[in-house]
Amino acid sequence: MVVLPPGVILQLMYLQERLQSIQPGRFVEIGPGSGEITRLLLENGWVGSSYDIEEKTINALKLRFEKEIKDNRYKPINEDYLSSHAKQEMKVDLVISCMVMEHLSEDAQISYMNISKEHLNQNGIMIGLVPASPSHWGIEDDIAGHLRRYTRVTIKELLDKVGWDVLWVAGLTFPVANILLPISNFLVNKNERSKLKLSNLERTKQSGRRVVNFKTHFPSVLRWVLNKYSLFPLHVLQKIFVNSEKAIVLYFEAKPCRKTVDNGKTFK
């Protein structure tokens, strides 16, 4: 049994709650990493595909979700979501990404939003999780190839710029992740500092398959401590502080702006 980091567990618990209010349908996921959000979506009745530019990540997903792939419920794709091929996918109900947008240049961010707008059906939404609080920039941002940390203001500015409505914004993992951040930075600095010699693209590729003991990977015995049941009080705590500007993860839901004219037709 894989033991996940506490911050990841808290993010998944929050996402699980938010998904309860959304009718399952078809999804596109960008940057699936080890497939934790993929698993959550599939277990909740969704079908869809994941895009990643790293072949090793896609190969690992093919092994993990072999049954779902055979059942035509899931398709991992080793391509850049921003490529023209991605635009040709059928319309979906959900575009979702976790720790992806911060890797994109300013222009690529705009392309990401515009392609996602084309990808979504009339009632579709985007869910994004991004690193937040620029004051908490650290070694992990550098080795992962991040270009920025977000705030509620910068997320809204981006969405306004590309013609999207903000539906929901919440800061996550506070105060747990903030308390653990110095330890996290120490472990990352000790184990991954050599990655600073890599290109930004290569750091981005490797960011979805990192191995740092007691940071990204934990002994199986800790499953009794690090699970959604034992961390439920901390989940309640993070929900109390969803408006904190100190939260180092930002969750948002958004959809393209639409307006209705007199004849009842709906436009983007």
PDB file of C-alpha atoms in Angstrom, residues 38-222:
ATOM      1  CA  THR A  38      -6.732   9.856 -11.633  1.00  0.00           C
ATOM      2  CA  ARG A  39      -7.628   7.090  -9.169  1.00  0.00           C
ATOM      3  CA  LEU A  40     -10.029   9.364  -7.313  1.00  0.00           C
ATOM      4  CA  LEU A  41     -11.835  10.334 -10.515  1.00  0.00           C
ATOM      5  CA  LEU A  42     -12.114   6.769 -11.770  1.00  0.00           C
ATOM      6  CA  GLU A  43     -13.392   5.541  -8.409  1.00  0.00           C
ATOM      7  CA  ASN A  44     -16.059   8.254  -8.524  1.00  0.00           C
ATOM      8  CA  GLY A  45     -17.402   7.105 -11.879  1.00  0.00           C
ATOM      9  CA  TRP A  46     -15.509   9.399 -14.248  1.00  0.00           C
ATOM     10  CA  VAL A  47     -13.945   8.289 -17.535  1.00  0.00           C
ATOM     11  CA  GLY A  48     -11.251  10.113 -19.424  1.00  0.00           C
ATOM     12  CA  SER A  49      -7.603  10.618 -20.281  1.00  0.00           C
ATOM     13  CA  SER A  50      -4.396  12.046 -18.851  1.00  0.00           C
ATOM     14  CA  TYR A  51      -1.678  13.951 -20.694  1.00  0.00           C
ATOM     15  CA  ASP A  52       1.959  14.011 -19.652  1.00  0.00           C
ATOM     16  CA  ILE A  53       5.153  14.891 -21.513  1.00  0.00           C
ATOM     17  CA  GLU A  54       7.209  12.336 -19.548  1.00  0.00           C
ATOM     18  CA  GLU A  55       7.134   8.815 -21.027  1.00  0.00           C
ATOM     19  CA  LYS A  56       8.079   7.126 -17.735  1.00  0.00           C
ATOM     20  CA  THR A  57       5.093   8.743 -16.026  1.00  0.00           C
ATOM     21  CA  ILE A  58       2.724   7.445 -18.718  1.00  0.00           C
ATOM     22  CA  ASN A  59       4.220   3.952 -18.591  1.00  0.00           C
ATOM     23  CA  ALA A  60       3.680   3.835 -14.822  1.00  0.00           C
ATOM     24  CA  LEU A  61       0.051   4.892 -15.295  1.00  0.00           C
ATOM     25  CA  LYS A  62      -0.469   2.152 -17.876  1.00  0.00           C
ATOM     26  CA  LEU A  63       0.609  -0.412 -15.284  1.00  0.00           C
ATOM     27  CA  ARG A  64      -1.419   1.086 -12.453  1.00  0.00           C
ATOM     28  CA  PHE A  65      -4.640   1.428 -14.430  1.00  0.00           C
ATOM     29  CA  GLU A  66      -4.341  -1.601 -16.686  1.00  0.00           C
ATOM     30  CA  LYS A  67      -7.900  -2.749 -15.961  1.00  0.00           C
ATOM     31  CA  GLU A  68      -9.464   0.674 -16.532  1.00  0.00           C
ATOM     32  CA  ILE A  69      -7.578   0.973 -19.818  1.00  0.00           C
ATOM     33  CA  LYS A  70      -8.844  -2.440 -20.962  1.00  0.00           C
ATOM     34  CA  ASP A  71     -12.373  -1.375 -20.014  1.00  0.00           C
ATOM     35  CA  ASN A  72     -11.994   1.764 -22.172  1.00  0.00           C
ATOM     36  CA  ARG A  73     -12.553   3.970 -19.137  1.00  0.00           C
ATOM     37  CA  TYR A  74      -9.118   5.553 -19.145  1.00  0.00           C
ATOM     38  CA  LYS A  75      -6.363   6.501 -21.579  1.00  0.00           C
ATOM     39  CA  PRO A  76      -2.917   7.853 -20.566  1.00  0.00           C
ATOM     40  CA  ILE A  77      -1.366   9.893 -23.377  1.00  0.00           C
ATOM     41  CA  ASN A  78       2.327  10.725 -23.732  1.00  0.00           C
ATOM     42  CA  GLU A  79       1.877  14.110 -25.405  1.00  0.00           C
ATOM     43  CA  ASP A  80       1.997  17.796 -24.654  1.00  0.00           C
ATOM     44  CA  TYR A  81      -1.527  18.987 -23.831  1.00  0.00           C
ATOM     45  CA  LEU A  82      -0.731  22.259 -25.555  1.00  0.00           C
ATOM     46  CA  SER A  83      -0.110  20.499 -28.880  1.00  0.00           C
ATOM     47  CA  SER A  84      -2.629  20.641 -31.711  1.00  0.00           C
ATOM     48  CA  HIS A  85      -3.567  16.989 -31.189  1.00  0.00           C
ATOM     49  CA  ALA A  86      -4.908  17.758 -27.726  1.00  0.00           C
ATOM     50  CA  LYS A  87      -7.364  20.245 -29.219  1.00  0.00           C
ATOM     51  CA  GLN A  88      -9.001  17.492 -31.277  1.00  0.00           C
ATOM     52  CA  GLU A  89     -10.291  15.475 -28.303  1.00  0.00           C
ATOM     53  CA  MET A  90     -14.066  15.178 -27.836  1.00  0.00           C
ATOM     54  CA  LYS A  91     -15.726  17.662 -25.499  1.00  0.00           C
ATOM     55  CA  VAL A  92     -15.327  16.926 -21.796  1.00  0.00           C
ATOM     56  CA  ASP A  93     -17.058  17.847 -18.543  1.00  0.00           C
ATOM     57  CA  LEU A  94     -13.899  18.489 -16.556  1.00  0.00           C
ATOM     58  CA  VAL A  95     -10.364  19.694 -17.183  1.00  0.00           C
ATOM     59  CA  ILE A  96      -8.233  19.113 -14.110  1.00  0.00           C
ATOM     60  CA  SER A  97      -4.608  19.620 -13.170  1.00  0.00           C
ATOM     61  CA  CYS A  98      -2.536  19.568 -10.007  1.00  0.00           C
ATOM     62  CA  MET A  99       0.774  21.431  -9.778  1.00  0.00           C
ATOM     63  CA  VAL A 100       0.997  22.055 -13.516  1.00  0.00           C
ATOM     64  CA  MET A 101       0.187  25.678 -14.337  1.00  0.00           C
ATOM     65  CA  GLU A 102       3.142  27.034 -12.366  1.00  0.00           C
ATOM     66  CA  HIS A 103       5.459  25.324 -14.892  1.00  0.00           C
ATOM     67  CA  LEU A 104       4.034  27.279 -17.827  1.00  0.00           C
ATOM     68  CA  SER A 105       5.355  30.524 -19.259  1.00  0.00           C
ATOM     69  CA  GLU A 106       2.989  33.497 -19.332  1.00  0.00           C
ATOM     70  CA  ASP A 107       2.094  32.808 -22.966  1.00  0.00           C
ATOM     71  CA  ALA A 108       1.719  29.070 -22.337  1.00  0.00           C
ATOM     72  CA  GLN A 109      -0.677  29.795 -19.468  1.00  0.00           C
ATOM     73  CA  ILE A 110      -2.912  31.674 -21.895  1.00  0.00           C
ATOM     74  CA  SER A 111      -2.711  28.829 -24.418  1.00  0.00           C
ATOM     75  CA  TYR A 112      -3.535  26.333 -21.654  1.00  0.00           C
ATOM     76  CA  MET A 113      -6.690  28.211 -20.724  1.00  0.00           C
ATOM     77  CA  ASN A 114      -7.771  28.742 -24.335  1.00  0.00           C
ATOM     78  CA  ILE A 115      -7.263  25.094 -25.279  1.00  0.00           C
ATOM     79  CA  SER A 116      -9.161  24.034 -22.168  1.00  0.00           C
ATOM     80  CA  LYS A 117     -11.995  26.366 -23.153  1.00  0.00           C
ATOM     81  CA  GLU A 118     -12.215  24.578 -26.504  1.00  0.00           C
ATOM     82  CA  HIS A 119     -12.028  21.219 -24.761  1.00  0.00           C
ATOM     83  CA  LEU A 120     -14.942  21.815 -22.386  1.00  0.00           C
ATOM     84  CA  ASN A 121     -18.568  21.247 -23.237  1.00  0.00           C
ATOM     85  CA  GLN A 122     -21.143  23.950 -22.514  1.00  0.00           C
ATOM     86  CA  ASN A 123     -21.458  23.107 -18.810  1.00  0.00           C
ATOM     87  CA  GLY A 124     -17.908  21.916 -18.242  1.00  0.00           C
ATOM     88  CA  ILE A 125     -15.567  23.293 -15.584  1.00  0.00           C
ATOM     89  CA  MET A 126     -11.886  23.451 -14.770  1.00  0.00           C
ATOM     90  CA  ILE A 127     -10.389  22.400 -11.444  1.00  0.00           C
ATOM     91  CA  GLY A 128      -6.844  23.469 -10.670  1.00  0.00           C
ATOM     92  CA  LEU A 129      -4.481  23.059  -7.744  1.00  0.00           C
ATOM     93  CA  VAL A 130      -1.430  25.300  -7.763  1.00  0.00           C
ATOM     94  CA  PRO A 131       1.303  26.319  -5.307  1.00  0.00           C
ATOM     95  CA  ALA A 132       0.334  29.472  -3.432  1.00  0.00           C
ATOM     96  CA  SER A 133       1.850  32.202  -1.270  1.00  0.00           C
ATOM     97  CA  PRO A 134       4.894  33.678  -3.087  1.00  0.00           C
ATOM     98  CA  SER A 135       6.494  34.426   0.292  1.00  0.00           C
ATOM     99  CA  HIS A 136       6.922  30.672   0.765  1.00  0.00           C
ATOM    100  CA  TRP A 137       9.067  30.222  -2.343  1.00  0.00           C
ATOM    101  CA  GLY A 138      11.793  27.685  -1.603  1.00  0.00           C
ATOM    102  CA  ILE A 139      14.195  25.050  -2.886  1.00  0.00           C
ATOM    103  CA  GLU A 140      11.346  22.763  -3.937  1.00  0.00           C
ATOM    104  CA  ASP A 141      10.024  25.384  -6.358  1.00  0.00           C
ATOM    105  CA  ASP A 142      13.487  25.657  -7.905  1.00  0.00           C
ATOM    106  CA  ILE A 143      14.145  21.934  -8.322  1.00  0.00           C
ATOM    107  CA  ALA A 144      10.616  21.284  -9.647  1.00  0.00           C
ATOM    108  CA  GLY A 145      10.946  23.927 -12.357  1.00  0.00           C
ATOM    109  CA  HIS A 146       8.287  26.287 -11.044  1.00  0.00           C
ATOM    110  CA  LEU A 147       8.009  29.755 -12.546  1.00  0.00           C
ATOM    111  CA  ARG A 148       5.641  31.243  -9.961  1.00  0.00           C
ATOM    112  CA  ARG A 149       3.476  30.804  -6.899  1.00  0.00           C
ATOM    113  CA  TYR A 150      -0.062  32.117  -7.081  1.00  0.00           C
ATOM    114  CA  THR A 151      -2.357  34.258  -4.971  1.00  0.00           C
ATOM    115  CA  ARG A 152      -6.127  34.630  -5.155  1.00  0.00           C
ATOM    116  CA  VAL A 153      -5.547  37.925  -6.942  1.00  0.00           C
ATOM    117  CA  THR A 154      -3.204  36.516  -9.606  1.00  0.00           C
ATOM    118  CA  ILE A 155      -5.513  33.558 -10.260  1.00  0.00           C
ATOM    119  CA  LYS A 156      -8.455  35.908 -10.742  1.00  0.00           C
ATOM    120  CA  GLU A 157      -6.400  38.229 -12.941  1.00  0.00           C
ATOM    121  CA  LEU A 158      -5.426  35.296 -15.170  1.00  0.00           C
ATOM    122  CA  LEU A 159      -8.994  34.029 -15.420  1.00  0.00           C
ATOM    123  CA  ASP A 160     -10.345  37.519 -16.146  1.00  0.00           C
ATOM    124  CA  LYS A 161      -7.747  37.979 -18.860  1.00  0.00           C
ATOM    125  CA  VAL A 162      -8.804  34.830 -20.722  1.00  0.00           C
ATOM    126  CA  GLY A 163     -12.546  35.255 -20.177  1.00  0.00           C
ATOM    127  CA  TRP A 164     -13.282  32.767 -17.406  1.00  0.00           C
ATOM    128  CA  ASP A 165     -15.489  33.048 -14.314  1.00  0.00           C
ATOM    129  CA  VAL A 166     -14.123  32.052 -10.910  1.00  0.00           C
ATOM    130  CA  LEU A 167     -16.556  29.635  -9.265  1.00  0.00           C
ATOM    131  CA  TRP A 168     -14.648  28.669  -6.133  1.00  0.00           C
ATOM    132  CA  VAL A 169     -11.265  29.345  -4.529  1.00  0.00           C
ATOM    133  CA  ALA A 170      -9.833  27.792  -1.373  1.00  0.00           C
ATOM    134  CA  GLY A 171      -6.457  27.714   0.332  1.00  0.00           C
ATOM    135  CA  LEU A 172      -5.514  24.169   1.346  1.00  0.00           C
ATOM    136  CA  THR A 173      -3.208  22.308   3.765  1.00  0.00           C
ATOM    137  CA  PHE A 174      -2.889  25.239   6.205  1.00  0.00           C
ATOM    138  CA  PRO A 175      -1.464  25.116   8.824  1.00  0.00           C
ATOM    139  CA  VAL A 176      -0.070  21.566   8.528  1.00  0.00           C
ATOM    140  CA  ALA A 177       2.003  22.080   5.379  1.00  0.00           C
ATOM    141  CA  ASN A 178       3.333  25.402   6.703  1.00  0.00           C
ATOM    142  CA  ILE A 179       4.535  23.751   9.901  1.00  0.00           C
ATOM    143  CA  LEU A 180       6.222  20.951   7.940  1.00  0.00           C
ATOM    144  CA  LEU A 181       7.705  23.258   5.279  1.00  0.00           C
ATOM    145  CA  PRO A 182      11.134  23.759   6.931  1.00  0.00           C
ATOM    146  CA  ILE A 183      11.555  19.980   7.230  1.00  0.00           C
ATOM    147  CA  SER A 184      10.396  19.555   3.648  1.00  0.00           C
ATOM    148  CA  ASN A 185      12.897  22.136   2.378  1.00  0.00           C
ATOM    149  CA  PHE A 186      15.687  20.449   4.333  1.00  0.00           C
ATOM    150  CA  LEU A 187      14.917  17.028   2.814  1.00  0.00           C
ATOM    151  CA  VAL A 188      14.578  18.426  -0.706  1.00  0.00           C
ATOM    152  CA  ASN A 189      17.827  20.380  -0.392  1.00  0.00           C
ATOM    153  CA  LYS A 190      19.635  17.293   0.885  1.00  0.00           C
ATOM    154  CA  ASN A 191      18.302  14.841  -1.688  1.00  0.00           C
ATOM    155  CA  GLU A 192      17.498  16.818  -4.823  1.00  0.00           C
ATOM    156  CA  ARG A 193      19.710  19.882  -4.951  1.00  0.00           C
ATOM    157  CA  SER A 194      21.671  18.336  -7.839  1.00  0.00           C
ATOM    158  CA  LYS A 195      18.574  18.780 -10.036  1.00  0.00           C
ATOM    159  CA  LEU A 196      19.318  22.500 -10.175  1.00  0.00           C
ATOM    160  CA  LYS A 197      21.897  21.617 -12.828  1.00  0.00           C
ATOM    161  CA  LEU A 198      19.148  20.291 -15.116  1.00  0.00           C
ATOM    162  CA  SER A 199      17.232  22.343 -17.646  1.00  0.00           C
ATOM    163  CA  ASN A 200      13.887  23.739 -16.570  1.00  0.00           C
ATOM    164  CA  LEU A 201      12.137  21.337 -18.960  1.00  0.00           C
ATOM    165  CA  GLU A 202      13.889  18.320 -17.479  1.00  0.00           C
ATOM    166  CA  ARG A 203      13.090  19.454 -13.938  1.00  0.00           C
ATOM    167  CA  THR A 204       9.462  19.799 -14.988  1.00  0.00           C
ATOM    168  CA  LYS A 205       9.457  16.284 -16.474  1.00  0.00           C
ATOM    169  CA  GLN A 206      10.899  14.795 -13.301  1.00  0.00           C
ATOM    170  CA  SER A 207       8.618  16.709 -10.939  1.00  0.00           C
ATOM    171  CA  GLY A 208       5.862  14.124 -11.282  1.00  0.00           C
ATOM    172  CA  ARG A 209       8.008  11.170 -10.230  1.00  0.00           C
ATOM    173  CA  ARG A 210      10.177  12.336  -7.370  1.00  0.00           C
ATOM    174  CA  VAL A 211      11.519  10.005  -4.670  1.00  0.00           C
ATOM    175  CA  VAL A 212      12.453  11.651  -1.372  1.00  0.00           C
ATOM    176  CA  ASN A 213      12.115   9.559   1.767  1.00  0.00           C
ATOM    177  CA  PHE A 214       9.791  11.114   4.358  1.00  0.00           C
ATOM    178  CA  LYS A 215       8.828  13.765   1.810  1.00  0.00           C
ATOM    179  CA  THR A 216       7.260  11.954  -1.153  1.00  0.00           C
ATOM    180  CA  HIS A 217       7.670   8.376   0.074  1.00  0.00           C
ATOM    181  CA  PHE A 218       6.994   6.918   3.505  1.00  0.00           C
ATOM    182  CA  PRO A 219       7.462   3.481   5.140  1.00  0.00           C
ATOM    183  CA  SER A 220       4.346   1.303   4.899  1.00  0.00           C
ATOM    184  CA  VAL A 221       4.067   1.159   8.701  1.00  0.00           C
ATOM    185  CA  LEU A 222       3.078   4.845   8.645  1.00  0.00           C
TER     186      LEU A 222
END
